[in-house]
Coordinates of C-alpha atoms in Angstrom, one line a residue:
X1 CA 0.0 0.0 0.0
X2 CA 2.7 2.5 0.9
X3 CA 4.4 1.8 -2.0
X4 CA 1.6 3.6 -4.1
X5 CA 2.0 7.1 -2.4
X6 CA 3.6 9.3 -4.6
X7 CA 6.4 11.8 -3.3
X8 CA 5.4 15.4 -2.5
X9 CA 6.8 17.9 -4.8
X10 CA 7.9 21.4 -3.7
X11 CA 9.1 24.6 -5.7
X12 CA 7.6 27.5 -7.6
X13 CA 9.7 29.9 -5.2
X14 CA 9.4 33.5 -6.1
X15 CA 12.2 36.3 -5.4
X16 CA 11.2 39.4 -3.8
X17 CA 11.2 42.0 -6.8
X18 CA 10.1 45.3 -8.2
X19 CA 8.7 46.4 -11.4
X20 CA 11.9 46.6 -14.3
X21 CA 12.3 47.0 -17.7
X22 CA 14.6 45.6 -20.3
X23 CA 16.5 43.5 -17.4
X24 CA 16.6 47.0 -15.3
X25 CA 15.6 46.9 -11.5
X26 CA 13.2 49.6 -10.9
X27 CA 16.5 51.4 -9.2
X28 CA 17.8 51.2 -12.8
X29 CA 15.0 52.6 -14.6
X30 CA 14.8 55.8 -11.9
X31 CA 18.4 56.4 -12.9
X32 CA 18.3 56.1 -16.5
X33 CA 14.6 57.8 -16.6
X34 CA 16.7 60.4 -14.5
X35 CA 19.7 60.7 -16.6
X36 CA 17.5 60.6 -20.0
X37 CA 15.7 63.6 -19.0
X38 CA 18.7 65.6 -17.5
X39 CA 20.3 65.4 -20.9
X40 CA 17.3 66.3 -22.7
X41 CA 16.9 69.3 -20.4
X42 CA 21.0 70.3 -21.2
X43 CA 20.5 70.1 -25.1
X44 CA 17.0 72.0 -24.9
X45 CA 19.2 74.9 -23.7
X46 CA 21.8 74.0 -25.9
X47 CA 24.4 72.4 -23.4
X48 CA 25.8 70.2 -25.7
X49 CA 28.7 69.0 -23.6
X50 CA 27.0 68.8 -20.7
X51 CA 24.1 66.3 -22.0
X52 CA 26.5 64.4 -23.9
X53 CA 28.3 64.2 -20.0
X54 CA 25.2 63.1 -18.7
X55 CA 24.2 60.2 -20.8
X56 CA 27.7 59.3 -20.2
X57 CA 27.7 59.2 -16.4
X58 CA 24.3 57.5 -16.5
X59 CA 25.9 54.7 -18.7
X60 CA 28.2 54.1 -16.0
X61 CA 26.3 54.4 -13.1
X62 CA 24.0 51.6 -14.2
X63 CA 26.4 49.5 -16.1
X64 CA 28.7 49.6 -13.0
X65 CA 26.0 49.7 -10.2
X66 CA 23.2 48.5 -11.0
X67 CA 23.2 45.6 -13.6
X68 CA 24.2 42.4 -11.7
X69 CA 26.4 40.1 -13.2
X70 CA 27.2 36.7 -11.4
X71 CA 25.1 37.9 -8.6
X72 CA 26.4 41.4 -7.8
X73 CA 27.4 44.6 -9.7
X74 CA 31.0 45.7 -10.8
X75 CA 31.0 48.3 -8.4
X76 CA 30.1 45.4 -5.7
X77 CA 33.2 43.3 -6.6
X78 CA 35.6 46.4 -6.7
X79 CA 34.1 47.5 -3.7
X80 CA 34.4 44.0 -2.1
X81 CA 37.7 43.5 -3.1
X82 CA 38.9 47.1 -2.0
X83 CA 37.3 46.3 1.6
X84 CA 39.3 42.8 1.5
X85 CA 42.7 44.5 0.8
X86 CA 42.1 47.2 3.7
X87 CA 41.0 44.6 6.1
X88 CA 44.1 43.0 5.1
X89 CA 46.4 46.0 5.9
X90 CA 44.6 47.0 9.0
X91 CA 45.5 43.3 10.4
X92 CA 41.6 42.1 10.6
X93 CA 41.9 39.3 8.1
X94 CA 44.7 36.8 10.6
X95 CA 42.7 36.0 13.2
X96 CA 45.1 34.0 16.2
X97 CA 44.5 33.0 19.7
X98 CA 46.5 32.1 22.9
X99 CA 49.6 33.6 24.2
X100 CA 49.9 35.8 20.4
X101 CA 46.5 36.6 20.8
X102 CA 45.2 40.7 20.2
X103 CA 42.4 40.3 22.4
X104 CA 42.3 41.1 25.9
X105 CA 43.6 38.1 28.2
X106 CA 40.2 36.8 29.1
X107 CA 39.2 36.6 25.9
X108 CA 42.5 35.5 24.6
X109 CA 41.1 32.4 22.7
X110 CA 37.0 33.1 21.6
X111 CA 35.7 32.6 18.3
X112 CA 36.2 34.8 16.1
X113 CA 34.4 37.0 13.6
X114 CA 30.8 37.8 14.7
X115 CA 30.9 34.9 17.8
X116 CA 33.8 37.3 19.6
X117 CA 31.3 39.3 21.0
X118 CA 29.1 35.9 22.2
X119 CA 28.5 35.1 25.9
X120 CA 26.7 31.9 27.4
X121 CA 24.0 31.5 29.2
X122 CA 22.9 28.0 31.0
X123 CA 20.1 27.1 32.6
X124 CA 17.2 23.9 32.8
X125 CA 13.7 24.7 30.4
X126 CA 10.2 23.8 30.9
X127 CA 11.1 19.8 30.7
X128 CA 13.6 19.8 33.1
X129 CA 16.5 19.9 30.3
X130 CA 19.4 21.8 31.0
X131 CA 20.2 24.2 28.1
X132 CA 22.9 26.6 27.2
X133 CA 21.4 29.7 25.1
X134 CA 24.0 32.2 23.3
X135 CA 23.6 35.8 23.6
X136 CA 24.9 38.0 20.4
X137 CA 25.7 41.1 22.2
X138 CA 26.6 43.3 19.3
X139 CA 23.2 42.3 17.7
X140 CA 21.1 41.9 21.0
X141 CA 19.5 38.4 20.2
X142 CA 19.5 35.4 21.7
X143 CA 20.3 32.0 20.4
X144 CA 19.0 28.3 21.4
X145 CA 20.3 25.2 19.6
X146 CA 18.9 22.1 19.1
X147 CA 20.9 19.0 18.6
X148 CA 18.5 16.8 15.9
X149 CA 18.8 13.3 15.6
X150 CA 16.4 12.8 12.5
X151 CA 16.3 8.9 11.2
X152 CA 16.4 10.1 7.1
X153 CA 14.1 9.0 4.7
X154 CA 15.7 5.8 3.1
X155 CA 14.0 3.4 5.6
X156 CA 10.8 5.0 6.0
X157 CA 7.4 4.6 4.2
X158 CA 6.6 7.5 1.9
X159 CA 3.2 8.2 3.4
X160 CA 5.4 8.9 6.4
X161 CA 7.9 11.0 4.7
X162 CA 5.1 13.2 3.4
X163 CA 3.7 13.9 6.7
X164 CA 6.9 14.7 8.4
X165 CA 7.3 17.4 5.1
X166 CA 3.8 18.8 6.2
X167 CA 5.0 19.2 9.8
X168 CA 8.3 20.8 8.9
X169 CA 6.5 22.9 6.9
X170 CA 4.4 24.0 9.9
X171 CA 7.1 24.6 11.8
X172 CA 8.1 27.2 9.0
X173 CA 5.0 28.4 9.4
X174 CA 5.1 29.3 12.8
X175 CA 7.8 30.9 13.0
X176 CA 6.1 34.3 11.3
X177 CA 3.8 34.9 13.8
X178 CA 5.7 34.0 17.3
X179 CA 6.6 37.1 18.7
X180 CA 10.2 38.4 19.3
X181 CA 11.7 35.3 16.9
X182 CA 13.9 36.8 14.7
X183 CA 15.2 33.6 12.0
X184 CA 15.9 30.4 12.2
X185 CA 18.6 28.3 11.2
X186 CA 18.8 24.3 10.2
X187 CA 22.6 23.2 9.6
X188 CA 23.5 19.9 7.9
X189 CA 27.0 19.3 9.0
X190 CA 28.6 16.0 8.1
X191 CA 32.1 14.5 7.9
X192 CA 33.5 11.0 6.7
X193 CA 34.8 10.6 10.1
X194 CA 37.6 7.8 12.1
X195 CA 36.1 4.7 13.3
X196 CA 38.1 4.5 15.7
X197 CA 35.4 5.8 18.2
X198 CA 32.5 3.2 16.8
X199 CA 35.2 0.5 17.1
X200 CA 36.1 1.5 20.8
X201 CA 32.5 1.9 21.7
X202 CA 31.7 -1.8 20.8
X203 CA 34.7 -3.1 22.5
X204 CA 33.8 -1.5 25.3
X205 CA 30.6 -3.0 25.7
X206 CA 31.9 -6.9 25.6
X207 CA 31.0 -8.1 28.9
X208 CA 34.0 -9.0 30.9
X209 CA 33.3 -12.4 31.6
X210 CA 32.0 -13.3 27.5
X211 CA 34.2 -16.3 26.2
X212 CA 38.0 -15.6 24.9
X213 CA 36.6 -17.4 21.8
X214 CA 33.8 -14.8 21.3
X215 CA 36.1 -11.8 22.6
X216 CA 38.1 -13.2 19.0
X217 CA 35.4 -13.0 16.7
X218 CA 34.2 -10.3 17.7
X219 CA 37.6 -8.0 17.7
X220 CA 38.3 -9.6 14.1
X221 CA 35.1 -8.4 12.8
X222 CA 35.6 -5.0 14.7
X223 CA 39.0 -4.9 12.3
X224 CA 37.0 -5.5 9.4
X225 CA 35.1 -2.0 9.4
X226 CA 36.5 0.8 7.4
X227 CA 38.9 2.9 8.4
X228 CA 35.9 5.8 8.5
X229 CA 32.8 5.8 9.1
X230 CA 30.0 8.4 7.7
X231 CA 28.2 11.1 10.3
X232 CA 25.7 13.7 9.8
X233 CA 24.8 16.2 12.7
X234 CA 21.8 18.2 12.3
X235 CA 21.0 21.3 14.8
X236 CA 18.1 23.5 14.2
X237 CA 19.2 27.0 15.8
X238 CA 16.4 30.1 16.7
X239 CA 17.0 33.6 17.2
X240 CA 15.1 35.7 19.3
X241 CA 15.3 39.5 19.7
X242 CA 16.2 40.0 23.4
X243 CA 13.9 43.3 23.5
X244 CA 11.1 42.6 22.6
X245 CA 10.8 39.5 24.7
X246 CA 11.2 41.9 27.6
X247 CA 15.2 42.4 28.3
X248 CA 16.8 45.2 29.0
X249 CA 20.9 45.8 28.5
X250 CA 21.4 45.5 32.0
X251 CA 18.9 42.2 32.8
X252 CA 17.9 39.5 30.3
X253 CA 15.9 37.6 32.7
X254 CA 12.8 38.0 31.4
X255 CA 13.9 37.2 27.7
X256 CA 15.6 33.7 28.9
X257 CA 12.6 32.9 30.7
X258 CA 10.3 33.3 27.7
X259 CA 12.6 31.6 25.8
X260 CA 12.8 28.7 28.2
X261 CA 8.7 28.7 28.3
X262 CA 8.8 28.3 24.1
X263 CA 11.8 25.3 24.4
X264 CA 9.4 22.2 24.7
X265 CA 7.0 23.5 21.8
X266 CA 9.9 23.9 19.3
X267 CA 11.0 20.4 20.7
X268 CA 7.7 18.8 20.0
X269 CA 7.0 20.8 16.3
X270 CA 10.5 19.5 15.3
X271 CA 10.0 15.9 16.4
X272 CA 7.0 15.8 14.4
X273 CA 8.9 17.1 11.3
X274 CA 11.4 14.2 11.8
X275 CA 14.3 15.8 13.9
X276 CA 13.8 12.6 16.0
X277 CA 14.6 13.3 19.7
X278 CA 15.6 17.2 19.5
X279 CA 17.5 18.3 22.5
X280 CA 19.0 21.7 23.4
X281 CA 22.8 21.8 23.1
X282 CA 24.7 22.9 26.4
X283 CA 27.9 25.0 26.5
X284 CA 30.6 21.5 26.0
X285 CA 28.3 20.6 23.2
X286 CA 28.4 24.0 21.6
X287 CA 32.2 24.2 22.4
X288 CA 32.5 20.9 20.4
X289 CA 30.9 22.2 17.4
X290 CA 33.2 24.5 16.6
X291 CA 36.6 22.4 17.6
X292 CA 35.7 20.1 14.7
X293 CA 34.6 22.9 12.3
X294 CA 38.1 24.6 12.9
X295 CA 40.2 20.9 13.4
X296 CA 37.9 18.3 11.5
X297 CA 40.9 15.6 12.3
X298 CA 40.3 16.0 16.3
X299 CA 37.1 13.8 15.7
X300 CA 38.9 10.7 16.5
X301 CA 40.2 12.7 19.6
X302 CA 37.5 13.6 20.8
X303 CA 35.5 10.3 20.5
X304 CA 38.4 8.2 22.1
X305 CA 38.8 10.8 24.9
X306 CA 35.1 10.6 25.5
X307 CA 35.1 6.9 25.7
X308 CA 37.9 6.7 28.2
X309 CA 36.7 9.5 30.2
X310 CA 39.7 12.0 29.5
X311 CA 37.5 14.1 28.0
X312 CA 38.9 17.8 28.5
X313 CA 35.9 19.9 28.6
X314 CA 36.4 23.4 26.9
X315 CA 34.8 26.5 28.1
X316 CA 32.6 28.6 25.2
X317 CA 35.7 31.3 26.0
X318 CA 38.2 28.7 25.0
X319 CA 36.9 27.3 21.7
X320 CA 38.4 29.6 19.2
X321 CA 40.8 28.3 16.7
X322 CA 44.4 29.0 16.8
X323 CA 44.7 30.9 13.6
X324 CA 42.2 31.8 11.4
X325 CA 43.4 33.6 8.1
X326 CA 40.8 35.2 5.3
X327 CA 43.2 37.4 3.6
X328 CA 42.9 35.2 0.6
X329 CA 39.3 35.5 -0.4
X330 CA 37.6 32.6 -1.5
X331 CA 39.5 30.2 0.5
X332 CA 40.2 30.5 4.4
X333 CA 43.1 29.1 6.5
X334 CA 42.7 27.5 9.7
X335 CA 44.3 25.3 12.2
X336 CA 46.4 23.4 9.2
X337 CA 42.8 23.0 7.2
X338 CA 41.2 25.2 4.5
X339 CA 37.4 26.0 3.8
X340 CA 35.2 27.8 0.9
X341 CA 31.6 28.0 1.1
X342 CA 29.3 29.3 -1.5
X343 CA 25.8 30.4 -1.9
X344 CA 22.5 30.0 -3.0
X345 CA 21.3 33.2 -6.0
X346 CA 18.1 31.8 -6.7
X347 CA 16.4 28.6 -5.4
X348 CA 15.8 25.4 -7.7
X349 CA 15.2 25.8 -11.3
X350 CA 12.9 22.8 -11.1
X351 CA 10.6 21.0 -8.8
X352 CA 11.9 19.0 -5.6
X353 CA 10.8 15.8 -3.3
X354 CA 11.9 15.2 0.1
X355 CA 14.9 13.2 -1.2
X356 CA 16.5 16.0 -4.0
X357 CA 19.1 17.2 -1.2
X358 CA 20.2 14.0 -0.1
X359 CA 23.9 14.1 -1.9
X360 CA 24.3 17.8 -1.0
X361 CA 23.5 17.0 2.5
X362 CA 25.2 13.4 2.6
X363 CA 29.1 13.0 3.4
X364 CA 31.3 12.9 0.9
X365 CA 34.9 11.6 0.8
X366 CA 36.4 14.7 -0.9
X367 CA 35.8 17.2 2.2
X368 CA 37.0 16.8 5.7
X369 CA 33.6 18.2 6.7
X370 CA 30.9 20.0 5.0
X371 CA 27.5 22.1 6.4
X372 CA 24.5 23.2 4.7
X373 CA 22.6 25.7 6.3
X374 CA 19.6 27.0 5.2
X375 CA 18.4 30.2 6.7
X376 CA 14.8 31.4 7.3
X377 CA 13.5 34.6 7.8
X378 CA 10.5 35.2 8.9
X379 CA 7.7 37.8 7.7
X380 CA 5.0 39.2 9.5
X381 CA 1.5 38.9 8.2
X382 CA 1.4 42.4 7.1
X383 CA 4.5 42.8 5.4
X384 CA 4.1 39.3 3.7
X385 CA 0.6 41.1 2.2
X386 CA 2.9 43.9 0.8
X387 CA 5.5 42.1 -0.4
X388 CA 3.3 39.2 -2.7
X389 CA 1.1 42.2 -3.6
X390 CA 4.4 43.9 -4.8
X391 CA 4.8 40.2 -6.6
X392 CA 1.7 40.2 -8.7
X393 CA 1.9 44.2 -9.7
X394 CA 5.3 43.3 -11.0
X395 CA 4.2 40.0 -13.1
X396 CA 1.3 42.1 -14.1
X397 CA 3.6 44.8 -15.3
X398 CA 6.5 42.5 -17.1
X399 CA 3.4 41.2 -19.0
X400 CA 1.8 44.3 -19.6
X401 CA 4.9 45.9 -20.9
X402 CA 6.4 43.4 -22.7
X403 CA 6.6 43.4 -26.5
X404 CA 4.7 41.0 -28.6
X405 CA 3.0 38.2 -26.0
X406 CA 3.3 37.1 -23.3
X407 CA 5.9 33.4 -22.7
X408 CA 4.2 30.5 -21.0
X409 CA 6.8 31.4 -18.4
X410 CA 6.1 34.8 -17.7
X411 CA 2.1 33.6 -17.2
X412 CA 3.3 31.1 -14.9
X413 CA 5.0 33.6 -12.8
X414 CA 2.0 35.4 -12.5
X415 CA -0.1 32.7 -12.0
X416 CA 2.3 31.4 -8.9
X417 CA 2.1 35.2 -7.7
X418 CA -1.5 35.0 -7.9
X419 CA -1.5 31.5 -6.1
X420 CA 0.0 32.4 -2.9
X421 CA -1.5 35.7 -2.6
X422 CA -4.8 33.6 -2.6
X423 CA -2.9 31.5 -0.2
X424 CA -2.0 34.0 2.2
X425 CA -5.4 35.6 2.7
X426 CA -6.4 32.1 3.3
X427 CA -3.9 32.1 6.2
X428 CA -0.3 31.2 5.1
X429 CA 2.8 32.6 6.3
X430 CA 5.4 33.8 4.0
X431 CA 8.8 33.1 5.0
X432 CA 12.4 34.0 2.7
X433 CA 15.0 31.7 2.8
X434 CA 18.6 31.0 1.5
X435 CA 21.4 28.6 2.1
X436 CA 24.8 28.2 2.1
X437 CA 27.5 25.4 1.8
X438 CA 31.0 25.7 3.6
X439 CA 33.0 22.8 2.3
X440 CA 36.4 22.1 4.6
X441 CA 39.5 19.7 2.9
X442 CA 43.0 19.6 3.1
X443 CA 45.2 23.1 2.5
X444 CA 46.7 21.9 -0.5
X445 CA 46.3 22.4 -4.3
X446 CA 45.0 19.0 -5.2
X447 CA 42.6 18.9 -2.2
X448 CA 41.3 22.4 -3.4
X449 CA 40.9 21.9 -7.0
X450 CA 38.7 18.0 -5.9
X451 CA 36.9 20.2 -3.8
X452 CA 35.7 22.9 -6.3
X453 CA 34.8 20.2 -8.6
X454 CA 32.8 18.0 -6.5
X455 CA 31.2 20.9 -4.8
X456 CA 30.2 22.3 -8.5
X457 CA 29.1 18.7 -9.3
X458 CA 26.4 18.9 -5.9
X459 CA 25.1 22.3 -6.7
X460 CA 24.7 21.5 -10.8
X461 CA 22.3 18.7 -10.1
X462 CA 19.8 20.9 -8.5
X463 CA 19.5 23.0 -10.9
X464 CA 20.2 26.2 -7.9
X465 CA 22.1 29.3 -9.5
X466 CA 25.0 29.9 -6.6
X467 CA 28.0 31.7 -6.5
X468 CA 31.4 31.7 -3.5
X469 CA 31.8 33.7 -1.3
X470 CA 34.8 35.9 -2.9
X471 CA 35.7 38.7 -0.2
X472 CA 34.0 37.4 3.3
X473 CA 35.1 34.2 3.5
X474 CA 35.3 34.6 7.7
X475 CA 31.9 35.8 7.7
X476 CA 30.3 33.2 5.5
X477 CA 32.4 30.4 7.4
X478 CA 30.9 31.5 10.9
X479 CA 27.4 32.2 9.4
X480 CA 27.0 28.0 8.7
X481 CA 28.3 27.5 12.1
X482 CA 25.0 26.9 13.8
X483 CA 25.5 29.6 16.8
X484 CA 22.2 31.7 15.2
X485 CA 24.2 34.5 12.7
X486 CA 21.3 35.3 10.6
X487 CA 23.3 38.0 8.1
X488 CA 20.6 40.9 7.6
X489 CA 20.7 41.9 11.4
X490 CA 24.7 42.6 10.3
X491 CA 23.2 44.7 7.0
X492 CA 21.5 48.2 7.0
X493 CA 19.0 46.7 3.7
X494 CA 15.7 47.0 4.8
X495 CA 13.4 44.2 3.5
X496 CA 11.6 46.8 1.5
X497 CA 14.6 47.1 -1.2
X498 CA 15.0 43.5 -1.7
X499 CA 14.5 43.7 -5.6
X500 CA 14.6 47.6 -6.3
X501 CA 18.1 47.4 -6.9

């Protein structure tokens, strides 16, 4: 019977956008409508120079500013790259810790980048769990993260697959109308990991008095496994403005409470979306996380020294790596290992199931470790209104504009505009959303060029326009970390512009 349910399909995202012309943004049009008429105005009073000096600057201005190509303008990349090289001579791009560190002494080894300015915050929720939230000082928000332990969709019945999708979905949902949440993140991160912790673990559980001849067998066969073994972590992180939940900058009381309050609800909306048993993460936990994302190869470490019960339990102060170096661009340096990580310009080309990611988000031999994250930010009801009406007007006005008729794909975009403004008054929440892939392997050529290529290879079967991260590569690293970065509270871009220019 089960066999017969057909997989759910997903897509027909649409990008926030404004009416344009010709390819222009509606930022491109009011310039060149701008220009146009300026040098009109100059050769009406017969300023020849001076209209033909117009048109020219115009030319530029949008050629360099405002037409996009790979993803950002010309004046973007030069901009970018100009920022890169003065971070570089200021100091700001060689990040290093311990007894070399800039920092002040008691701070002498945090994370860096966005998390330096991080504190912890511990306590036990509404079940009785103990918790460890994270508070972004710079940004004032606060961060839970929940450790997911989702069973994956290869041994499970598609009907159940498909609800699991609905929940999830839900979960989405909710997120636009719960007060003080600010965005959400769910990080992927998986390694091809050492056995050598699985192998310990099922010695360790031979009884002591089980036959030598069974103690044999079982050893042998222990030596048979390969050498690694595959892991995938999943953590679902939310943000909350401390604020409006009721803090102050001298007591966040009242914000951790709330937030404590809201802990078992997220628990149980994520079980039912298939994060399995989903805990909150406490500060050793958290401190973890970002050892292996600076030191992949401490995995075996780490498992054996938990087995044995050596474990050396790092503060959230002490987790930083020991260098971290972005002077490069693309490609970050640290603790012996280099990363990249690219991003997401528009979502999927084509329709998805529940199964589409599962090599992007699988481990793969050619990266010491790799996360996808996938970032949500919420809307409110009313600006969710003005921002799908904006959708529509726009379709409407490509169409209307548009020479000759109209494509089968420019009525489609109109009719999906259409669709989930019906939706919406119906009662559905609009929610925007990227992701991101930071890919870590070895700091060599050959590792690097593997990487690029398998990476390519991931994104290209999607069918998902993406581009690297050229001039932040620090900034991008930490923003897959799943410590609750969500990138627009670091940006002055009010939601508003997305799509005027």
């Amino acid at each position: 019977m089960s066999s017969t349910v057909e997989q759910d399909k997903f897509g027909n995202w649409l990008r926030p956008a404004a009416p344009g012309l010709y390819g222009l943004s509606l930022g491109g049009l009011i310039v060149s409508g701008s220009g146009i008429v300026l040098a009109l105005l100059s050769f009406l009073r017969q300023l020849y120079t001076l209209g033909l000096i117009m048109i020219l600057v115009t030319i530029l201005v949008v050629l360099l500013g405002l037409v996009k190509f790979g993803g950002s303008s010309i004046a973007e990349k030069v901009f970018n790259r100009a920022s890169l090289r003065g971070r570089h001579k200021r100091g700001e791009t060689f990040y290093v810790t311990g007894a070399l560190s800039t920092l002040p002494r008691e701070h002498g080894q945090r994370l860096p980048g966005a998390l330096v300015n991080v504190d912890t915050i511990s306590g036990e929720d509404g079940l009785g769990r103990e918790y460890t939230l994270l508070h972004h000082k710079s940004v004032k928000q606060v961060t839970a993260v929940f450790g997911c332990t989702p069973d994956g969709a290869a041994m499970q019945e598609q009907a159940t697959i498909n609800n699991q999708v609905s929940h999830y979905g839900a979960w989405i949902s909710s997120l636009s109308v719960e007060a003080g949440l600010s965005g959400a993140t769910v990080v992927v991160d998986s390694a091809s990991e050492s056995s050598a912790g699985l192998c310990a673990a099922v010695r360790e559980d031979v009884a002591p008095n089980a036959p030598a001849f069974a103690k044999q067998v079982l050893d042998e066969a222990v030596g048979t496994l390969p050498a690694r073994t595959s892991v995938v972590n999943v953590y679902a992180s939310l943000v909350w403005d401390a604020a409006t939940l009721g803090a102050t900058d001298d007591n966040l009381s009242p914000a951790v409470a709330e937030i404590a309050a809201r802990m078992p609800s997220h628990t149980q909306m994520l079980s039912n979306a298939g994060a399995g048993a989903p805990r909150p993460l406490v500060e050793k936990e958290l401190s973890n996380v970002a050892q292996l994302a600076y030191q992949p190869s401490r995995d075996q470490e780490l498992a054996l020294d938990s087995l044995t019960g050596m474990e050396m339990v790092r503060s959230w102060d002490q987790s930083g790596p020991e260098f971290f170096d972005d002077s490069q661009g693309r490609v970050v340096y640290h603790d012996g290992v280099a990363s990249m990580t690219l991003m997401m310009t528009v979502p999927p080309e084509s329709q998805i199931t529940a199964r589409s990611f599962d090599r992007l988000f699988g481990p793969n031999p050619k990266f010491l470790r790799k996360r996808v994250a996938i970032i949500y930010r919420p809307v409110d009801p009313g600006a969710a209104a003005r921002t799908v009406n904006r959708l529509v007007r726009t379709a409407e006005w490509k169409i209307g504009t548009k020479k000759g008729r109209a494509t089968s794909f420019d009525t489609k975009v109109l009719a999906m505009a259409e669709k989930t403004e019906q939706e919406l008054a119906q009662g559905a929440r609009l929610s925007m959303f990227s992701l991101m892939v930071t890919v870590t392997f070895e700091a060599n050529e050959k590792a690097h060029r593997e990487a690029v290529n398998q990476v390519k290879s991931l994104m290209n079967q999607l069918l998902m326009p993406y581009r690297f991260v050229e001039h932040a590569g620090s900034a991008a690293f930490h923003t897959t970390l799943p410590f609750g970065i969500l990138p627009w509270k670091y940006s002055n871009k009010p939601l508003w512009l997305e799509g005027v220019i």
